């Protein structure tokens, strides 16, 4: 794989049988992001993630694996049609949310993350809310670029929230072109 070229990109649901695989990837993700969000290892040398089983038991959650040329490239945890009262910024009745998004370092800056995001936006049309922790400048730069490009620069809302619910940047946009005037 050179530059932005990759042969075979896939975004597929992770079956429950691969729960351990997702757990292992979450360990890499939590390690990678610990400098921004302060996650610490437990006494067994692992990062806790209390919602692992919820990815298959909660109807609205979807765990996705990202692969490139049949090699694991990352994962995305998505929540679909989340009611407005659980959102930080979106005013839509139902909003899609990217809970966690991780692309392996080997695949960063090669278009893999952007392709994964665009694929999700197209597959699940509607309002999206995407948040970053306040210190994660690389994630903010990635999402700012991807969303502004996808939503045609002026068709999204961005706010920096600092309250009891959230501390950091939040983006809201609509991937349904028929409803793109409604961004909140």
PDB file of C-alpha atoms in Angstrom:
ATOM      1  CA  UNK A   1       0.000   0.000   0.000  1.00  0.00           C
ATOM      2  CA  UNK A   2       1.476   3.338  -1.062  1.00  0.00           C
ATOM      3  CA  UNK A   3       0.135   6.795  -0.276  1.00  0.00           C
ATOM      4  CA  UNK A   4      -3.672   6.800  -0.468  1.00  0.00           C
ATOM      5  CA  UNK A   5      -3.850   3.627  -2.521  1.00  0.00           C
ATOM      6  CA  UNK A   6      -5.305   0.499  -1.043  1.00  0.00           C
ATOM      7  CA  UNK A   7      -6.576  -2.538  -2.848  1.00  0.00           C
ATOM      8  CA  UNK A   8      -9.456  -3.864  -0.812  1.00  0.00           C
ATOM      9  CA  UNK A   9     -11.163  -1.691   1.825  1.00  0.00           C
ATOM     10  CA  UNK A  10     -13.929  -3.249   3.935  1.00  0.00           C
ATOM     11  CA  UNK A  11     -16.088  -2.025   6.771  1.00  0.00           C
ATOM     12  CA  UNK A  12     -17.931  -4.973   8.281  1.00  0.00           C
ATOM     13  CA  UNK A  13     -19.881  -5.725  11.440  1.00  0.00           C
ATOM     14  CA  UNK A  14     -17.904  -7.545  14.100  1.00  0.00           C
ATOM     15  CA  UNK A  15     -19.740 -10.712  15.151  1.00  0.00           C
ATOM     16  CA  UNK A  16     -20.045 -11.522  18.841  1.00  0.00           C
ATOM     17  CA  UNK A  17     -17.703 -14.468  18.305  1.00  0.00           C
ATOM     18  CA  UNK A  18     -14.946 -11.878  17.641  1.00  0.00           C
ATOM     19  CA  UNK A  19     -15.526 -10.008  20.904  1.00  0.00           C
ATOM     20  CA  UNK A  20     -11.959 -10.822  22.041  1.00  0.00           C
ATOM     21  CA  UNK A  21     -10.602  -9.344  18.823  1.00  0.00           C
ATOM     22  CA  UNK A  22     -12.472  -6.092  19.486  1.00  0.00           C
ATOM     23  CA  UNK A  23     -11.302  -6.098  23.104  1.00  0.00           C
ATOM     24  CA  UNK A  24      -7.686  -6.463  21.948  1.00  0.00           C
ATOM     25  CA  UNK A  25      -8.077  -3.582  19.501  1.00  0.00           C
ATOM     26  CA  UNK A  26      -9.621  -1.448  22.229  1.00  0.00           C
ATOM     27  CA  UNK A  27      -6.428  -2.032  24.231  1.00  0.00           C
ATOM     28  CA  UNK A  28      -4.384  -0.524  21.388  1.00  0.00           C
ATOM     29  CA  UNK A  29      -6.863   2.331  21.002  1.00  0.00           C
ATOM     30  CA  UNK A  30      -6.880   3.149  24.718  1.00  0.00           C
ATOM     31  CA  UNK A  31      -3.092   3.009  24.849  1.00  0.00           C
ATOM     32  CA  UNK A  32      -2.844   5.274  21.795  1.00  0.00           C
ATOM     33  CA  UNK A  33      -5.305   7.826  23.170  1.00  0.00           C
ATOM     34  CA  UNK A  34      -4.221   7.679  26.828  1.00  0.00           C
ATOM     35  CA  UNK A  35      -2.008  10.738  26.376  1.00  0.00           C
ATOM     36  CA  UNK A  36      -5.163  12.749  25.595  1.00  0.00           C
ATOM     37  CA  UNK A  37      -7.868  11.230  27.769  1.00  0.00           C
ATOM     38  CA  UNK A  38      -5.982  10.036  30.844  1.00  0.00           C
ATOM     39  CA  UNK A  39      -7.033   6.360  30.712  1.00  0.00           C
ATOM     40  CA  UNK A  40      -4.897   4.244  33.022  1.00  0.00           C
ATOM     41  CA  UNK A  41      -4.108   0.557  33.142  1.00  0.00           C
ATOM     42  CA  UNK A  42      -5.774  -1.569  35.792  1.00  0.00           C
ATOM     43  CA  UNK A  43      -3.700  -3.757  38.074  1.00  0.00           C
ATOM     44  CA  UNK A  44      -3.742  -6.502  35.402  1.00  0.00           C
ATOM     45  CA  UNK A  45      -2.148  -4.218  32.808  1.00  0.00           C
ATOM     46  CA  UNK A  46      -5.331  -3.709  30.797  1.00  0.00           C
ATOM     47  CA  UNK A  47      -7.487  -0.741  29.913  1.00  0.00           C
ATOM     48  CA  UNK A  48     -11.071  -1.222  31.019  1.00  0.00           C
ATOM     49  CA  UNK A  49     -13.932  -0.705  28.592  1.00  0.00           C
ATOM     50  CA  UNK A  50     -17.212  -1.298  30.362  1.00  0.00           C
ATOM     51  CA  UNK A  51     -19.360  -1.209  27.205  1.00  0.00           C
ATOM     52  CA  UNK A  52     -17.746  -4.142  25.356  1.00  0.00           C
ATOM     53  CA  UNK A  53     -20.739  -6.512  25.745  1.00  0.00           C
ATOM     54  CA  UNK A  54     -23.155  -3.670  25.039  1.00  0.00           C
ATOM     55  CA  UNK A  55     -21.898  -3.597  21.435  1.00  0.00           C
ATOM     56  CA  UNK A  56     -24.008  -6.716  20.835  1.00  0.00           C
ATOM     57  CA  UNK A  57     -26.714  -6.459  23.502  1.00  0.00           C
ATOM     58  CA  UNK A  58     -27.871  -2.867  22.888  1.00  0.00           C
ATOM     59  CA  UNK A  59     -29.993  -2.744  19.757  1.00  0.00           C
ATOM     60  CA  UNK A  60     -28.717   0.685  18.690  1.00  0.00           C
ATOM     61  CA  UNK A  61     -24.976  -0.134  18.870  1.00  0.00           C
ATOM     62  CA  UNK A  62     -22.915  -1.411  15.944  1.00  0.00           C
ATOM     63  CA  UNK A  63     -19.266  -2.495  16.198  1.00  0.00           C
ATOM     64  CA  UNK A  64     -17.452  -2.301  12.834  1.00  0.00           C
ATOM     65  CA  UNK A  65     -14.086  -3.686  11.783  1.00  0.00           C
ATOM     66  CA  UNK A  66     -12.015  -1.788   9.225  1.00  0.00           C
ATOM     67  CA  UNK A  67      -9.824  -3.957   7.009  1.00  0.00           C
ATOM     68  CA  UNK A  68      -7.497  -3.126   4.159  1.00  0.00           C
ATOM     69  CA  UNK A  69      -6.282  -5.919   1.897  1.00  0.00           C
ATOM     70  CA  UNK A  70      -7.708  -8.384   4.452  1.00  0.00           C
ATOM     71  CA  UNK A  71      -5.533  -6.926   7.236  1.00  0.00           C
ATOM     72  CA  UNK A  72      -7.099  -5.346  10.327  1.00  0.00           C
ATOM     73  CA  UNK A  73      -6.784  -1.579  10.002  1.00  0.00           C
ATOM     74  CA  UNK A  74      -9.018  -0.425  12.871  1.00  0.00           C
ATOM     75  CA  UNK A  75     -12.529  -0.344  14.277  1.00  0.00           C
ATOM     76  CA  UNK A  76     -15.474   2.011  14.674  1.00  0.00           C
ATOM     77  CA  UNK A  77     -18.145   1.823  17.373  1.00  0.00           C
ATOM     78  CA  UNK A  78     -21.378   3.461  16.239  1.00  0.00           C
ATOM     79  CA  UNK A  79     -24.659   4.220  17.994  1.00  0.00           C
ATOM     80  CA  UNK A  80     -27.659   4.696  15.700  1.00  0.00           C
ATOM     81  CA  UNK A  81     -30.851   6.697  16.188  1.00  0.00           C
ATOM     82  CA  UNK A  82     -29.912   7.893  19.662  1.00  0.00           C
ATOM     83  CA  UNK A  83     -32.695  10.036  21.222  1.00  0.00           C
ATOM     84  CA  UNK A  84     -32.023  13.775  21.504  1.00  0.00           C
ATOM     85  CA  UNK A  85     -31.871  13.755  25.317  1.00  0.00           C
ATOM     86  CA  UNK A  86     -28.628  11.709  25.116  1.00  0.00           C
ATOM     87  CA  UNK A  87     -26.885  14.083  22.718  1.00  0.00           C
ATOM     88  CA  UNK A  88     -24.506  16.868  23.670  1.00  0.00           C
ATOM     89  CA  UNK A  89     -25.288  19.279  20.788  1.00  0.00           C
ATOM     90  CA  UNK A  90     -27.655  17.748  18.228  1.00  0.00           C
ATOM     91  CA  UNK A  91     -31.256  18.912  18.405  1.00  0.00           C
ATOM     92  CA  UNK A  92     -32.503  16.214  16.018  1.00  0.00           C
ATOM     93  CA  UNK A  93     -35.066  13.743  17.309  1.00  0.00           C
ATOM     94  CA  UNK A  94     -32.662  10.877  16.501  1.00  0.00           C
ATOM     95  CA  UNK A  95     -28.918  11.182  15.921  1.00  0.00           C
ATOM     96  CA  UNK A  96     -26.159   8.789  14.872  1.00  0.00           C
ATOM     97  CA  UNK A  97     -23.024   8.897  16.989  1.00  0.00           C
ATOM     98  CA  UNK A  98     -19.484   7.656  16.518  1.00  0.00           C
ATOM     99  CA  UNK A  99     -18.604   6.463  20.000  1.00  0.00           C
ATOM    100  CA  UNK A 100     -15.050   5.309  19.269  1.00  0.00           C
ATOM    101  CA  UNK A 101     -12.980   5.492  16.074  1.00  0.00           C
ATOM    102  CA  UNK A 102      -9.557   3.900  15.739  1.00  0.00           C
ATOM    103  CA  UNK A 103      -7.299   3.481  12.731  1.00  0.00           C
ATOM    104  CA  UNK A 104      -3.974   1.693  13.217  1.00  0.00           C
ATOM    105  CA  UNK A 105      -0.965   3.990  12.825  1.00  0.00           C
ATOM    106  CA  UNK A 106       0.166   2.064   9.751  1.00  0.00           C
ATOM    107  CA  UNK A 107      -3.008   3.183   7.916  1.00  0.00           C
ATOM    108  CA  UNK A 108      -3.243   6.786   9.085  1.00  0.00           C
ATOM    109  CA  UNK A 109      -2.910   9.630   6.568  1.00  0.00           C
ATOM    110  CA  UNK A 110      -3.656   7.207   3.745  1.00  0.00           C
ATOM    111  CA  UNK A 111      -7.374   7.818   3.364  1.00  0.00           C
ATOM    112  CA  UNK A 112      -8.504   4.766   5.346  1.00  0.00           C
ATOM    113  CA  UNK A 113     -10.139   6.728   8.184  1.00  0.00           C
ATOM    114  CA  UNK A 114     -11.831   9.086   5.740  1.00  0.00           C
ATOM    115  CA  UNK A 115     -13.125   6.134   3.691  1.00  0.00           C
ATOM    116  CA  UNK A 116     -14.471   4.474   6.865  1.00  0.00           C
ATOM    117  CA  UNK A 117     -16.212   7.681   7.963  1.00  0.00           C
ATOM    118  CA  UNK A 118     -17.716   8.375   4.520  1.00  0.00           C
ATOM    119  CA  UNK A 119     -18.913   4.768   4.247  1.00  0.00           C
ATOM    120  CA  UNK A 120     -20.760   5.071   7.565  1.00  0.00           C
ATOM    121  CA  UNK A 121     -22.244   8.478   6.682  1.00  0.00           C
ATOM    122  CA  UNK A 122     -23.584   7.067   3.424  1.00  0.00           C
ATOM    123  CA  UNK A 123     -24.857   3.797   4.886  1.00  0.00           C
ATOM    124  CA  UNK A 124     -26.659   5.439   7.804  1.00  0.00           C
ATOM    125  CA  UNK A 125     -28.215   8.621   6.444  1.00  0.00           C
ATOM    126  CA  UNK A 126     -29.330  11.221   8.938  1.00  0.00           C
ATOM    127  CA  UNK A 127     -27.969  13.540  11.603  1.00  0.00           C
ATOM    128  CA  UNK A 128     -24.539  12.711  13.035  1.00  0.00           C
ATOM    129  CA  UNK A 129     -22.810  13.969  16.175  1.00  0.00           C
ATOM    130  CA  UNK A 130     -19.057  13.495  16.502  1.00  0.00           C
ATOM    131  CA  UNK A 131     -17.103  14.513  19.616  1.00  0.00           C
ATOM    132  CA  UNK A 132     -13.457  14.635  20.569  1.00  0.00           C
ATOM    133  CA  UNK A 133     -11.852  14.906  23.964  1.00  0.00           C
ATOM    134  CA  UNK A 134     -10.439  18.385  24.497  1.00  0.00           C
ATOM    135  CA  UNK A 135      -6.750  17.437  24.308  1.00  0.00           C
ATOM    136  CA  UNK A 136      -6.897  15.179  21.261  1.00  0.00           C
ATOM    137  CA  UNK A 137      -5.719  17.676  18.635  1.00  0.00           C
ATOM    138  CA  UNK A 138      -4.976  15.016  15.965  1.00  0.00           C
ATOM    139  CA  UNK A 139      -8.554  13.656  16.226  1.00  0.00           C
ATOM    140  CA  UNK A 140      -9.963  17.172  16.052  1.00  0.00           C
ATOM    141  CA  UNK A 141      -7.908  17.963  12.931  1.00  0.00           C
ATOM    142  CA  UNK A 142      -9.006  14.687  11.298  1.00  0.00           C
ATOM    143  CA  UNK A 143     -12.719  15.208  11.993  1.00  0.00           C
ATOM    144  CA  UNK A 144     -12.645  18.897  11.083  1.00  0.00           C
ATOM    145  CA  UNK A 145     -11.146  18.010   7.691  1.00  0.00           C
ATOM    146  CA  UNK A 146     -13.382  14.998   7.023  1.00  0.00           C
ATOM    147  CA  UNK A 147     -16.636  16.640   8.103  1.00  0.00           C
ATOM    148  CA  UNK A 148     -16.014  19.993   6.430  1.00  0.00           C
ATOM    149  CA  UNK A 149     -15.173  18.210   3.187  1.00  0.00           C
ATOM    150  CA  UNK A 150     -18.087  15.772   3.431  1.00  0.00           C
ATOM    151  CA  UNK A 151     -20.610  18.415   4.481  1.00  0.00           C
ATOM    152  CA  UNK A 152     -19.318  20.905   1.905  1.00  0.00           C
ATOM    153  CA  UNK A 153     -17.613  23.266   4.376  1.00  0.00           C
ATOM    154  CA  UNK A 154     -20.680  25.195   5.554  1.00  0.00           C
ATOM    155  CA  UNK A 155     -23.263  22.489   6.148  1.00  0.00           C
ATOM    156  CA  UNK A 156     -22.275  21.532   9.674  1.00  0.00           C
ATOM    157  CA  UNK A 157     -22.319  22.966  13.161  1.00  0.00           C
ATOM    158  CA  UNK A 158     -19.242  22.984  15.367  1.00  0.00           C
ATOM    159  CA  UNK A 159     -19.139  24.060  18.988  1.00  0.00           C
ATOM    160  CA  UNK A 160     -16.695  23.736  21.823  1.00  0.00           C
ATOM    161  CA  UNK A 161     -18.654  22.567  24.850  1.00  0.00           C
ATOM    162  CA  UNK A 162     -17.471  23.010  28.394  1.00  0.00           C
ATOM    163  CA  UNK A 163     -20.138  21.804  30.767  1.00  0.00           C
ATOM    164  CA  UNK A 164     -20.985  18.890  33.055  1.00  0.00           C
ATOM    165  CA  UNK A 165     -21.915  16.721  30.045  1.00  0.00           C
ATOM    166  CA  UNK A 166     -18.912  17.271  27.777  1.00  0.00           C
ATOM    167  CA  UNK A 167     -15.630  19.144  27.538  1.00  0.00           C
ATOM    168  CA  UNK A 168     -14.352  19.457  23.988  1.00  0.00           C
ATOM    169  CA  UNK A 169     -15.308  20.050  20.366  1.00  0.00           C
ATOM    170  CA  UNK A 170     -18.551  18.638  18.942  1.00  0.00           C
ATOM    171  CA  UNK A 171     -19.615  18.484  15.289  1.00  0.00           C
ATOM    172  CA  UNK A 172     -23.185  17.993  14.056  1.00  0.00           C
ATOM    173  CA  UNK A 173     -24.157  17.509  10.414  1.00  0.00           C
ATOM    174  CA  UNK A 174     -26.674  15.682   8.265  1.00  0.00           C
ATOM    175  CA  UNK A 175     -25.596  13.028   5.749  1.00  0.00           C
ATOM    176  CA  UNK A 176     -29.055  12.927   4.172  1.00  0.00           C
ATOM    177  CA  UNK A 177     -28.779  15.436   1.316  1.00  0.00           C
ATOM    178  CA  UNK A 178     -32.585  15.830   1.255  1.00  0.00           C
ATOM    179  CA  UNK A 179     -32.441  17.164   4.809  1.00  0.00           C
ATOM    180  CA  UNK A 180     -29.046  18.890   4.734  1.00  0.00           C
ATOM    181  CA  UNK A 181     -30.542  22.250   5.696  1.00  0.00           C
ATOM    182  CA  UNK A 182     -31.346  20.803   9.138  1.00  0.00           C
ATOM    183  CA  UNK A 183     -27.936  20.515  10.821  1.00  0.00           C
ATOM    184  CA  UNK A 184     -29.159  20.606  14.390  1.00  0.00           C
TER     185      UNK A 184
END
